[in-house]
Short mmCIF file of C-alpha atoms and ligand atoms in Angstrom, two decimals:
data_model
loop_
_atom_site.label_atom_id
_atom_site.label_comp_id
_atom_site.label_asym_id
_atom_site.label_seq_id
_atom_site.Cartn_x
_atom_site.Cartn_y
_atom_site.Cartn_z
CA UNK P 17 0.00 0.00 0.00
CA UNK P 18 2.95 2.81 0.38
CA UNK P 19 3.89 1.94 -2.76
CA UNK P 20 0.09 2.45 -4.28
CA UNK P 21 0.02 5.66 -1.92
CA UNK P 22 3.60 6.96 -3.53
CA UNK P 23 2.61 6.04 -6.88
CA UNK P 24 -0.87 8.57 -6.75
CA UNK P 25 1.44 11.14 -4.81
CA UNK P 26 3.63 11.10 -8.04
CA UNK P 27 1.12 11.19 -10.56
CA UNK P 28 0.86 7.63 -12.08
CA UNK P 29 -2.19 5.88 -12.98
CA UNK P 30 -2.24 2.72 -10.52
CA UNK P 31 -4.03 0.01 -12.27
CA UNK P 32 -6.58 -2.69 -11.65
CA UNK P 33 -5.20 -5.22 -9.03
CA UNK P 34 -3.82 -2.04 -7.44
CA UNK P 35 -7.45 -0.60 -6.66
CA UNK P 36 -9.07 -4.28 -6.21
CA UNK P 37 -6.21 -4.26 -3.44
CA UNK P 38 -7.17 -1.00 -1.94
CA UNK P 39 -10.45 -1.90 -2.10
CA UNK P 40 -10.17 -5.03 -0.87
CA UNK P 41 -7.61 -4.60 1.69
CA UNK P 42 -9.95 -1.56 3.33
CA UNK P 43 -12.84 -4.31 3.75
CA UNK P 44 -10.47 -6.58 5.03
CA UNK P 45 -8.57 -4.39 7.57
CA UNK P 46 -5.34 -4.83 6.04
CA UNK P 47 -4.97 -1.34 5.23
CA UNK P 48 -4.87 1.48 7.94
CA UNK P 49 -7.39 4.69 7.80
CA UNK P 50 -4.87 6.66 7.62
CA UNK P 51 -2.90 5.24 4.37
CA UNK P 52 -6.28 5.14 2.50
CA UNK P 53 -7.09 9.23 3.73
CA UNK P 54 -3.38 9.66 2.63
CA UNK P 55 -4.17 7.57 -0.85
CA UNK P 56 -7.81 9.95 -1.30
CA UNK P 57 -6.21 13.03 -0.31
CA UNK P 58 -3.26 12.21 -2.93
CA UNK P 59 -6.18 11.38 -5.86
CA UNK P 60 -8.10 14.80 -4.72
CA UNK P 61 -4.77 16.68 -5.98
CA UNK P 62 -3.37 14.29 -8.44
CA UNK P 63 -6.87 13.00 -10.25
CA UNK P 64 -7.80 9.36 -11.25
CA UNK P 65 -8.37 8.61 -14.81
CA UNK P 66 -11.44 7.04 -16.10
CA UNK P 67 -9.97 3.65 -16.57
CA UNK P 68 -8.85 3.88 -13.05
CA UNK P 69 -12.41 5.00 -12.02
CA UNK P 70 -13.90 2.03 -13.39
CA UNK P 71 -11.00 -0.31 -11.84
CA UNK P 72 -12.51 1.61 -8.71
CA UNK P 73 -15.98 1.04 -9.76
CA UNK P 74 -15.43 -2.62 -10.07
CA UNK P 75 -13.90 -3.02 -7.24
CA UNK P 76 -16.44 -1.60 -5.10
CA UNK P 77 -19.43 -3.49 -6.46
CA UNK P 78 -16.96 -6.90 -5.72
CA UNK P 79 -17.20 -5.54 -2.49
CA UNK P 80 -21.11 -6.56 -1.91
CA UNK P 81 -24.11 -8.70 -3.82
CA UNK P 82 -25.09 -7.89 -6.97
CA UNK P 83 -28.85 -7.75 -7.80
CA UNK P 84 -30.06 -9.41 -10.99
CA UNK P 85 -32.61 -6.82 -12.94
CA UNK P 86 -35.87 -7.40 -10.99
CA UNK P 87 -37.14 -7.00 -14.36
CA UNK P 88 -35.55 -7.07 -18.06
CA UNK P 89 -36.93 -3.38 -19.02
CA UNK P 90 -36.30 -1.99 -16.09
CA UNK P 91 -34.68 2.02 -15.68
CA UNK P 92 -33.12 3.49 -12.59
CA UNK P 93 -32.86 6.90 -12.17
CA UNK P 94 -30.43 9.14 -10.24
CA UNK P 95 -29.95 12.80 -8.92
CA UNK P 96 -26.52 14.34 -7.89
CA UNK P 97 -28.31 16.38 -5.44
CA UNK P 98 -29.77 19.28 -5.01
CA UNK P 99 -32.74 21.55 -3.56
CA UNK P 100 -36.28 20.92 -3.67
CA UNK P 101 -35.38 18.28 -6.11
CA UNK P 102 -38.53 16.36 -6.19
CA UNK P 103 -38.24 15.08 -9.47
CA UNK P 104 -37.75 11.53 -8.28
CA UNK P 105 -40.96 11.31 -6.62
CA UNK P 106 -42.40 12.62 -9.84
CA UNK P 107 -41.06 10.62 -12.80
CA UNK P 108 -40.81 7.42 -11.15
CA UNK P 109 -44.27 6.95 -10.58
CA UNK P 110 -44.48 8.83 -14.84
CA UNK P 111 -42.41 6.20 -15.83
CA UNK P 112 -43.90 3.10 -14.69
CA UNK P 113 -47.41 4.26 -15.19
CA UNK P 114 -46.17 4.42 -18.82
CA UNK P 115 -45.06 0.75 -18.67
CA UNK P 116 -41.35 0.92 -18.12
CA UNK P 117 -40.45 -0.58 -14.32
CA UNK P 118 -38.31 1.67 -12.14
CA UNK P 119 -35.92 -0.03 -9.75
CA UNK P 120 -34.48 3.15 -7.99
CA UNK P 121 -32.12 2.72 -4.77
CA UNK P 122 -32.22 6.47 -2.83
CA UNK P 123 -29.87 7.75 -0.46
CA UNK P 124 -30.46 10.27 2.47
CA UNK P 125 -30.08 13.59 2.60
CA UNK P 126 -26.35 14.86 2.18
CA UNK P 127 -25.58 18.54 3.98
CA UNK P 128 -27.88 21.11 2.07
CA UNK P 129 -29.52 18.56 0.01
CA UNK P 130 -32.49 16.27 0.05
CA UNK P 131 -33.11 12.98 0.17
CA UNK P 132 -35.49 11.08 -1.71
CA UNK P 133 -35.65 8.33 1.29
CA UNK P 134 -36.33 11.15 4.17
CA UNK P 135 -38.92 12.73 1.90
CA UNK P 136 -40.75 9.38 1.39
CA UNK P 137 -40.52 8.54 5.24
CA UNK P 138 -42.09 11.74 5.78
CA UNK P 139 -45.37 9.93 4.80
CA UNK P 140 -46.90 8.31 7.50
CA UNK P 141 -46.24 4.68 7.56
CA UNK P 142 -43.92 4.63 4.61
CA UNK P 143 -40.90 2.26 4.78
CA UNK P 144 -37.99 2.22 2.74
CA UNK P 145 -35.85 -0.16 4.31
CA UNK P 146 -37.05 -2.98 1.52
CA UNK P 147 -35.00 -6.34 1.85
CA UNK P 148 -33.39 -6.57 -2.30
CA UNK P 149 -35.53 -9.12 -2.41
CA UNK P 150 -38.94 -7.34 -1.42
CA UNK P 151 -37.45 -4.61 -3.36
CA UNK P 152 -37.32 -6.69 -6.79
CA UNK P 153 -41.17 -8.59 -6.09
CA UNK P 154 -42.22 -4.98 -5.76
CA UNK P 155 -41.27 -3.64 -8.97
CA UNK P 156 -42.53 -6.67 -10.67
CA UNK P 157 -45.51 -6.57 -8.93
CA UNK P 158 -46.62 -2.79 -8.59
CA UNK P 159 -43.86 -1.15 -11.08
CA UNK P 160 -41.67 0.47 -9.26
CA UNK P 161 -40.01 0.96 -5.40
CA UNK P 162 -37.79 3.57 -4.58
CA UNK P 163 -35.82 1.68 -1.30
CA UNK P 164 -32.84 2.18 0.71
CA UNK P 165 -29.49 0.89 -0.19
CA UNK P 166 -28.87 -2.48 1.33
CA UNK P 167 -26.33 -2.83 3.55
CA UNK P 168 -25.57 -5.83 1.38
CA UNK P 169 -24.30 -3.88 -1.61
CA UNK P 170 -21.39 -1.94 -1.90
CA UNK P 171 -20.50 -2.18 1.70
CA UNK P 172 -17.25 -0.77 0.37
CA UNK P 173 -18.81 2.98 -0.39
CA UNK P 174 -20.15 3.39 2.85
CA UNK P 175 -16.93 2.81 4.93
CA UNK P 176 -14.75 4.62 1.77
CA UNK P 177 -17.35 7.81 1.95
CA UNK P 178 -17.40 7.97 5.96
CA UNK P 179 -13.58 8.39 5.70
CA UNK P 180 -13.56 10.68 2.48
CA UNK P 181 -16.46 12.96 4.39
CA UNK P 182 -14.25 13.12 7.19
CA UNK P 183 -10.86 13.91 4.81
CA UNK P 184 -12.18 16.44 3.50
CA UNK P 185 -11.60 14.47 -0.03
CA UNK P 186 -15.50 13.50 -1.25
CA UNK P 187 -15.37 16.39 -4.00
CA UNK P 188 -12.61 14.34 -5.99
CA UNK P 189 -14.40 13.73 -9.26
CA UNK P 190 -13.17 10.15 -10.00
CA UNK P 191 -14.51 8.70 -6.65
CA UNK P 192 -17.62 10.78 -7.06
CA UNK P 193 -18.15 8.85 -9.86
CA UNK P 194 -17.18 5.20 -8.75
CA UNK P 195 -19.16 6.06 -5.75
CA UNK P 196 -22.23 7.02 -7.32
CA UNK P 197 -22.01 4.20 -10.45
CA UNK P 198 -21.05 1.04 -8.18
CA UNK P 199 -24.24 1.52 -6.50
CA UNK P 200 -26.07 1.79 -9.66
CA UNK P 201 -24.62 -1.14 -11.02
CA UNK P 202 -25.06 -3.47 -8.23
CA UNK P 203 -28.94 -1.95 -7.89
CA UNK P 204 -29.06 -4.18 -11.06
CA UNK P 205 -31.16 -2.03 -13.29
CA UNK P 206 -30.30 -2.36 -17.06
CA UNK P 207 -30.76 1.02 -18.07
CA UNK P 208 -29.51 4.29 -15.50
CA UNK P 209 -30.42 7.94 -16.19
CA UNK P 210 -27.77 10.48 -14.42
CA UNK P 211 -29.40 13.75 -13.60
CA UNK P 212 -25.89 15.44 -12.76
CA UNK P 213 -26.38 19.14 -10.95
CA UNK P 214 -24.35 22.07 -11.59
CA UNK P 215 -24.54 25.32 -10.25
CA UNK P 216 -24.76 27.12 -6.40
CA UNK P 217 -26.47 24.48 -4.64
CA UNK P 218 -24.87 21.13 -6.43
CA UNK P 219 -22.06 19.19 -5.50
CA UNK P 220 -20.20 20.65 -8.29
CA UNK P 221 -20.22 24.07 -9.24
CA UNK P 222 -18.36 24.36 -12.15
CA UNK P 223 -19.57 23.00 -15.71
CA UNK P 224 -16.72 21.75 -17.36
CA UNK P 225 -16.08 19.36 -14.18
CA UNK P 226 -19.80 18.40 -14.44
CA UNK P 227 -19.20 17.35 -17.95
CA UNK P 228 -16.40 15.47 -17.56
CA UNK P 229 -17.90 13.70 -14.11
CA UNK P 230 -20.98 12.31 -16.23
CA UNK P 231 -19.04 11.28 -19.18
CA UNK P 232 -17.03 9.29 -16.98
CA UNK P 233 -20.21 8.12 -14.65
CA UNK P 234 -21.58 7.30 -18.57
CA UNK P 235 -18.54 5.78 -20.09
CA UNK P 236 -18.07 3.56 -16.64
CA UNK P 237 -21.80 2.31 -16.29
CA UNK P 238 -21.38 1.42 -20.43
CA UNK P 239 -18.49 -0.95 -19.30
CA UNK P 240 -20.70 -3.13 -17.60
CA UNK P 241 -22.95 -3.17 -20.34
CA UNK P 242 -25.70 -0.73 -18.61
CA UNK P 243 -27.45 1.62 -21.25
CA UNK P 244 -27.10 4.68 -19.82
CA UNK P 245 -27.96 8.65 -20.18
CA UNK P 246 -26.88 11.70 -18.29
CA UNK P 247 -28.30 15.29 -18.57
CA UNK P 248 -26.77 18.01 -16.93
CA UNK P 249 -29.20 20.77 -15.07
CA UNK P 250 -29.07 23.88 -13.04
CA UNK P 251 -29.20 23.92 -9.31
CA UNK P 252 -28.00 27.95 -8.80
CA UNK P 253 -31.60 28.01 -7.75
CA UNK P 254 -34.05 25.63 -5.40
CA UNK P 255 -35.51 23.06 -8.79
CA UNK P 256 -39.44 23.17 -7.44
CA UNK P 257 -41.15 25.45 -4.73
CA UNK P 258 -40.88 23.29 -2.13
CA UNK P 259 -37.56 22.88 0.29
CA UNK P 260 -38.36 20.15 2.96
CA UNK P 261 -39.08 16.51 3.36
CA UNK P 262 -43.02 16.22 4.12
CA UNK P 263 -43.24 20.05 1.60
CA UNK P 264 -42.02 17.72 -1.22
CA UNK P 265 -43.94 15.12 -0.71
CA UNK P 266 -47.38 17.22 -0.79
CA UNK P 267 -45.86 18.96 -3.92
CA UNK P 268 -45.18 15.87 -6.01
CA UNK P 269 -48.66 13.97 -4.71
CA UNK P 270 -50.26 17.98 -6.31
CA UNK P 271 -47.99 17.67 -9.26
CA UNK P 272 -49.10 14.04 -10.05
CA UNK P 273 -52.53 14.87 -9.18
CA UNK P 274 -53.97 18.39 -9.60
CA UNK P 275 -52.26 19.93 -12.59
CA UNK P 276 -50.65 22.17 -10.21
CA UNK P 277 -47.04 22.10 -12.01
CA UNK P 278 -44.18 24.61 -11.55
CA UNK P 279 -43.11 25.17 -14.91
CA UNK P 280 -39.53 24.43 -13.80
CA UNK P 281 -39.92 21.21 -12.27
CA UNK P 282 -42.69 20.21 -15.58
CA UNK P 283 -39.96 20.88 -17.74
CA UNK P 284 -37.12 19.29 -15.92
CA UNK P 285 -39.40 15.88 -14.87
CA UNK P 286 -40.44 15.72 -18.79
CA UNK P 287 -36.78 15.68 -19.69
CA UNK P 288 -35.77 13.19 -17.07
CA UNK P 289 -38.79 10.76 -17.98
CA UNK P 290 -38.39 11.32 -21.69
CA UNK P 291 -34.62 9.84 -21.21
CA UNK P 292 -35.75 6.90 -18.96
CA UNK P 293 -38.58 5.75 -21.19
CA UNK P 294 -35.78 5.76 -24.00
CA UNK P 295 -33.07 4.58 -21.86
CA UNK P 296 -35.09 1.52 -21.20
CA UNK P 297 -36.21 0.94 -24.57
CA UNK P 298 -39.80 2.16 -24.76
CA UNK P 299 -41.15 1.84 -28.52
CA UNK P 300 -43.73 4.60 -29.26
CA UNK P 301 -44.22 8.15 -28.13
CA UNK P 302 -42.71 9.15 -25.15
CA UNK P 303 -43.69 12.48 -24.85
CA UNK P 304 -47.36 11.78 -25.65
CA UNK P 305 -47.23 8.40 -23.26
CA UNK P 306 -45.79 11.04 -20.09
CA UNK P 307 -48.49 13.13 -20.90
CA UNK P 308 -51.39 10.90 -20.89
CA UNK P 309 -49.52 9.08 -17.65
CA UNK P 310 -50.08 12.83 -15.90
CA UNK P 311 -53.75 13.59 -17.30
CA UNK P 312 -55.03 10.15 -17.17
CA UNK P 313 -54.06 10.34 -13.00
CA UNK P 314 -52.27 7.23 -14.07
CA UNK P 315 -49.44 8.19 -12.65
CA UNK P 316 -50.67 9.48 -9.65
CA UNK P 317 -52.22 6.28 -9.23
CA UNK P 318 -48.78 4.53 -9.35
CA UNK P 319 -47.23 6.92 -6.32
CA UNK P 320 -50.17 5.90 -4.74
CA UNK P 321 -49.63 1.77 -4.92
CA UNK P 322 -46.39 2.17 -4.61
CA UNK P 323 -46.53 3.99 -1.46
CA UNK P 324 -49.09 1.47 -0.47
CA UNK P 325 -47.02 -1.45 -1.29
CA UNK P 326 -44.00 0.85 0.96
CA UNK P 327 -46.55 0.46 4.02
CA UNK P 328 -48.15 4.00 3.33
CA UNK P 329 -51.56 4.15 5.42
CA UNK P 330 -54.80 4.67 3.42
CA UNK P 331 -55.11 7.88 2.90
CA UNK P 332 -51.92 9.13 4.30
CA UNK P 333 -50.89 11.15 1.32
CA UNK P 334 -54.05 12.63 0.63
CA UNK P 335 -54.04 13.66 4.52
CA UNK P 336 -50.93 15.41 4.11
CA UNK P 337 -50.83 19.63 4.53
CA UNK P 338 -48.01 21.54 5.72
CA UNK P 339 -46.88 22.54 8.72
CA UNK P 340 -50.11 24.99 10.32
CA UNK P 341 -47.29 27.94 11.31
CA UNK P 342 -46.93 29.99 8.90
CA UNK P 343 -45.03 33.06 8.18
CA UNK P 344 -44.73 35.21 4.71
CA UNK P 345 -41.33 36.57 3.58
CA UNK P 346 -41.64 39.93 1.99
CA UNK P 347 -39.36 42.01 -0.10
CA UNK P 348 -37.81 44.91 1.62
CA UNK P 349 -37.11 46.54 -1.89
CA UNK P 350 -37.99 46.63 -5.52
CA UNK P 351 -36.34 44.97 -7.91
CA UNK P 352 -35.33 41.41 -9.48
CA UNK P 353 -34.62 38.31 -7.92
CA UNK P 354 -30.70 37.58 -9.04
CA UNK P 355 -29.84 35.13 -6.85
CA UNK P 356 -30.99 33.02 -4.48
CA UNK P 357 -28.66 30.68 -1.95
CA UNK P 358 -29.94 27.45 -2.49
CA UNK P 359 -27.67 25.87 0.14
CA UNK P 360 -28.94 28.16 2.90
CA UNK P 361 -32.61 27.25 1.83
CA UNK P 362 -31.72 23.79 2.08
CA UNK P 363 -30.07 23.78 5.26
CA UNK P 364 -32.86 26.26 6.75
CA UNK P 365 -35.00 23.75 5.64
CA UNK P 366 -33.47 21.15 7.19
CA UNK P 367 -32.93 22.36 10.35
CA UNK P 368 -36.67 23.54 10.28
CA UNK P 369 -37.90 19.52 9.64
CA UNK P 370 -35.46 18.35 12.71
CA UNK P 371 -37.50 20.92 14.70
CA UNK P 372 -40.51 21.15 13.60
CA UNK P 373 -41.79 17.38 11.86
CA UNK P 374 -41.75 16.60 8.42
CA UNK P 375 -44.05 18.87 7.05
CA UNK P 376 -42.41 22.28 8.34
CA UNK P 377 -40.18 23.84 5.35
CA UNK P 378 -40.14 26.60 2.99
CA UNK P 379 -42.21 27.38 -0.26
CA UNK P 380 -40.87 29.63 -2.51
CA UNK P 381 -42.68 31.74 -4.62
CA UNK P 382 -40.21 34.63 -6.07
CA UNK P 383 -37.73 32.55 -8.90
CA UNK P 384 -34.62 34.32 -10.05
CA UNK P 385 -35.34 36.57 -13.11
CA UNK P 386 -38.94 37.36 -11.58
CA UNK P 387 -39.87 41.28 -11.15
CA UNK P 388 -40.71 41.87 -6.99
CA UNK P 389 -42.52 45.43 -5.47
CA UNK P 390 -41.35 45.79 -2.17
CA UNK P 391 -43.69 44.09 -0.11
CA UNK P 392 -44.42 41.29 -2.51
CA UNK P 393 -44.04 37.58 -0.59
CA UNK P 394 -41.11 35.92 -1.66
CA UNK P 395 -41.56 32.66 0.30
CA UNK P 396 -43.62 31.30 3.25
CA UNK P 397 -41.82 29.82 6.16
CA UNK P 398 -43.76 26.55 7.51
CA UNK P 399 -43.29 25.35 11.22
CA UNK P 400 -40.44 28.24 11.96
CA UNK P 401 -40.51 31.65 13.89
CA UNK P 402 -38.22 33.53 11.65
CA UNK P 403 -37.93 34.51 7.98
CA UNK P 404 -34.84 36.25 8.26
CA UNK P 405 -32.45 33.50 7.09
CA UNK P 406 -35.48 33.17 3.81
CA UNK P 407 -34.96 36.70 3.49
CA UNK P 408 -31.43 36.69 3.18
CA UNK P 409 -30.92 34.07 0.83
CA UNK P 410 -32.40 35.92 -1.45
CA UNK P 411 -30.38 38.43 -3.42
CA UNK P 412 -32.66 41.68 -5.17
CA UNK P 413 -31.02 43.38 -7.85
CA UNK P 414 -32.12 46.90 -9.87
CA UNK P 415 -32.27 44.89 -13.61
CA UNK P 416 -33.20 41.32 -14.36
CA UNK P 417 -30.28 38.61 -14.27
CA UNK P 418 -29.34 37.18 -18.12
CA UNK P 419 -31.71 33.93 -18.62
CA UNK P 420 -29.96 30.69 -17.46
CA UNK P 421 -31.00 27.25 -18.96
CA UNK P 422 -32.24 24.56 -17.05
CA UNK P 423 -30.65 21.82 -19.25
CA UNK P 424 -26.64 22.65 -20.37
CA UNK P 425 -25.74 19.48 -21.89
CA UNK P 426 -26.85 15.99 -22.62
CA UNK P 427 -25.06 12.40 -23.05
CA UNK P 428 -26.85 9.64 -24.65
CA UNK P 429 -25.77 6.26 -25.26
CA UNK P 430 -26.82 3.33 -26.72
CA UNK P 431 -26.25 -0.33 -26.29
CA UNK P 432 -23.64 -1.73 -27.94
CA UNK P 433 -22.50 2.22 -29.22
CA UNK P 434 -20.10 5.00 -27.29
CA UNK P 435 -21.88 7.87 -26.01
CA UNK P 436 -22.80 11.31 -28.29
CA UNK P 437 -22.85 14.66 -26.62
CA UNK P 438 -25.99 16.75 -27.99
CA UNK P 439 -23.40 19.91 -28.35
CA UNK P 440 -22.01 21.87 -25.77
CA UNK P 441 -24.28 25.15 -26.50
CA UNK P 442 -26.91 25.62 -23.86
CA UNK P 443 -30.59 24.16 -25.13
CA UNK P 444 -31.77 27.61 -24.93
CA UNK P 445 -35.20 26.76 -25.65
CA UNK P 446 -35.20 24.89 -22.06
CA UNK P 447 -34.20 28.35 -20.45
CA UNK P 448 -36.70 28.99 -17.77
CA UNK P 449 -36.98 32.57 -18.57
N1 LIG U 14 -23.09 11.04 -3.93
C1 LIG U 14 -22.59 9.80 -3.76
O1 LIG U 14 -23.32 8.82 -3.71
N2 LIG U 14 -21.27 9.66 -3.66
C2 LIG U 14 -20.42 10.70 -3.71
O2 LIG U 14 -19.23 10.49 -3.61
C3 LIG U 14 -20.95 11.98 -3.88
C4 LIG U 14 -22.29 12.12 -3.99
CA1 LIG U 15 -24.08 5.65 -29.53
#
């Protein structure tokens, strides 16, 4: 291992049996904390290449079981994280009500940003700690389950991300992306879609290392013969209105069910569906199939059995409002929203569910590029005492920002082919404003 640790320190490329050691070694005991901190912090300066990203990947998914596709058409779908991103709970339920079963694994909530599992739990009686084997009869069964990682797969990712969050070395790109594939891969799902965030509130900020993280997240997935796409989307701004577990929940069960859609969120979940219909294969009309899945209430039937088949008590989602307390944030000025700090939102929001329950949170009303009077309401505060932290994450300006698009780039593969970029240019007719 100091001569694996020396090696990345220097520069070189270490090869496969090097990371199956590391990896293996790390589950085993045989190699000290310390020398793998030393061996991440040396890859956060140094890099890791993309074949030693899959070497990484593979590695890691040796580490644990392997599910077989609980289904052969099945599509898993995956956020990098963000704010009141509650596209999952809305294109999962699209998708399968459209015939293609979704196998999705979630994680928790990481610092600012959500997590699909905590806003599912937020729903009385929901469970999401599905054995893989309750996990797979469920999306044959009902069409789709969005569970909990087992502790059976990838053990290695768990222990390797503990030590990297406490290194200071997760925001290395390479072991963002074996971190984030293995458990894809060993979810089992034939066909992934990536929705990787850039912007303010993402993981990454910065577009070019965005684009090179989900060609390599693509490129590494294609290896083990997964059909894959990744789209890359803004996050310099909360996605939907809603920041909070139980908030989320209510606003995808309205999405699904009352043709109440944030024009944002519409045209981010039609993307992301779009791409896992395809992704998985479906023959037809996508785009007319999503819609009729939303009109129909087809697809808020699915959310519905699904959550049922979770453990949701009848009626639980319907009985769902937010928190009673609630407090208006109003602009002390004229202007334009220019910014807003989606991080602060999150954690406000956060810290406002610990407190508070599930359904306390913030709704946000004012998007960047909108036109405020002073006075206007810019967001309501559920469950909390104070606006002032809503109130200063947003940023007024005298002129309207330049328009931003909510989709920057695309990667689509298919099987047996490499992947095609769809043009570095912005897709301006996605721009939100
Ligand atoms: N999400 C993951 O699952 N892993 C990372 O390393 C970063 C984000
Ligand atoms: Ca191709």
């Amino acid at each position: 291992m100091r001569r694996t640790i020396a090696r990345k320190r220097d520069g070189a490329a270490l090869d496969d049996a090097e990371w199956q050691a590391v990896v293996a070694g790390y589950m085993s005991d045989a190699i000290e904390e310390a020398q793998l901190a030393a061996l991440f912090m040396a890859c956060y300066f140094k890099g890791i290449d993309e074949p030693e990203a899959a070497a990484l990947t593979r590695a890691m998914v040796e580490s644990g079981e392997t599910l077989a596709p609980p289904v052969a058409n099945c599509v898993d779908k995956h956020s990098s994280g963000g704010v009141a991103d509650t596209a999952s709970l809305i294109v999962v339920p699209i998708a399968a009500a459209c015939g293609i079963p979704v196998a999705k694994l979630s994680g928790r909530a990481l610092g600012h940003t959500g997590g699909t599992l905590d806003k599912l739990e937020a729903i009385p009686g929901v469970r999401t700690d599905l054995s893989p084997e309750a996990f797979a009869e469920q999306v044959r069964t009902v069409g789709c389950a969005v569970a909990a990682q087992s502790a059976r797969l990838v053990p290695a990712d768990k222990r390797m991300y503990a030590l990297r969050d406490r290194t200071s070395t997760v925001q290395s790109l390479g072991l963002v992306a074996a971190s984030i594939v293995s458990k894809k891969i060993a979810a089992g799902a034939p066909s992934i879609v990536f929705d990787v965030k850039v912007g303010r509130g993402a993981f990454f900020k910065d577009l070019s290392e965005v684009e090179a993280l989900s060609r390599t997240m693509v490129h590494i997935a294609e290896s083990f013969g997964r059909r894959c796409a990744a789209v890359v989307t803004d996050m310099n701004e909360p996605l939907g209105p809603a920041i909070g577990t139980g908030l989320e929940a209510i606003e995808a069960r309205d999405f699904l069910r009352n043709g109440r859609r944030d024009p944002r969120l519409l045209a981010l979940c039609a993307i992301l569906a779009t791409k896992m219909l395809e992704t998985a294969g479906f023959a037809g009309d996508a785009a007319g199939a999503i819609r009729h899945a939303l009109d129909s209430g087809a697809a808020y039937e699915m959310l519905e059995r699904m959550l049922a088949a979770q453990g949701a008590a009848p009626g639980a989602l319907d009985a769902l409002r937010p928190h009673a307390r609630m407090l208006e944030v109003r602009a002390n000025r004229s202007g334009f929203v220019a910014t807003i700090d989606a991080p602060k939102l999150g954690l406000f929001a956060r810290a406002l569910t610990e407190r508070f329950g599930g359904t306390a949170g913030v709704f946000v009303h004012k998007r960047i590029g909108d036109a405020v009077t002073a006075g206007d309401v810019l967001a309501t505060v559920f469950g909390g005492e104070s606006g002032e932290d809503v109130l200063a994450a947003y940023g007024l300006a005298d002129s309207a920002p330049p328009p931003r698009p909510l989709v920057y780039f695309e990667i689509a593969s298919e099987a047996g082919g490499g992947p095609e970029a769809a043009a570095g240019e912005p897709r301006s007719r996605l721009a939100t404003r």
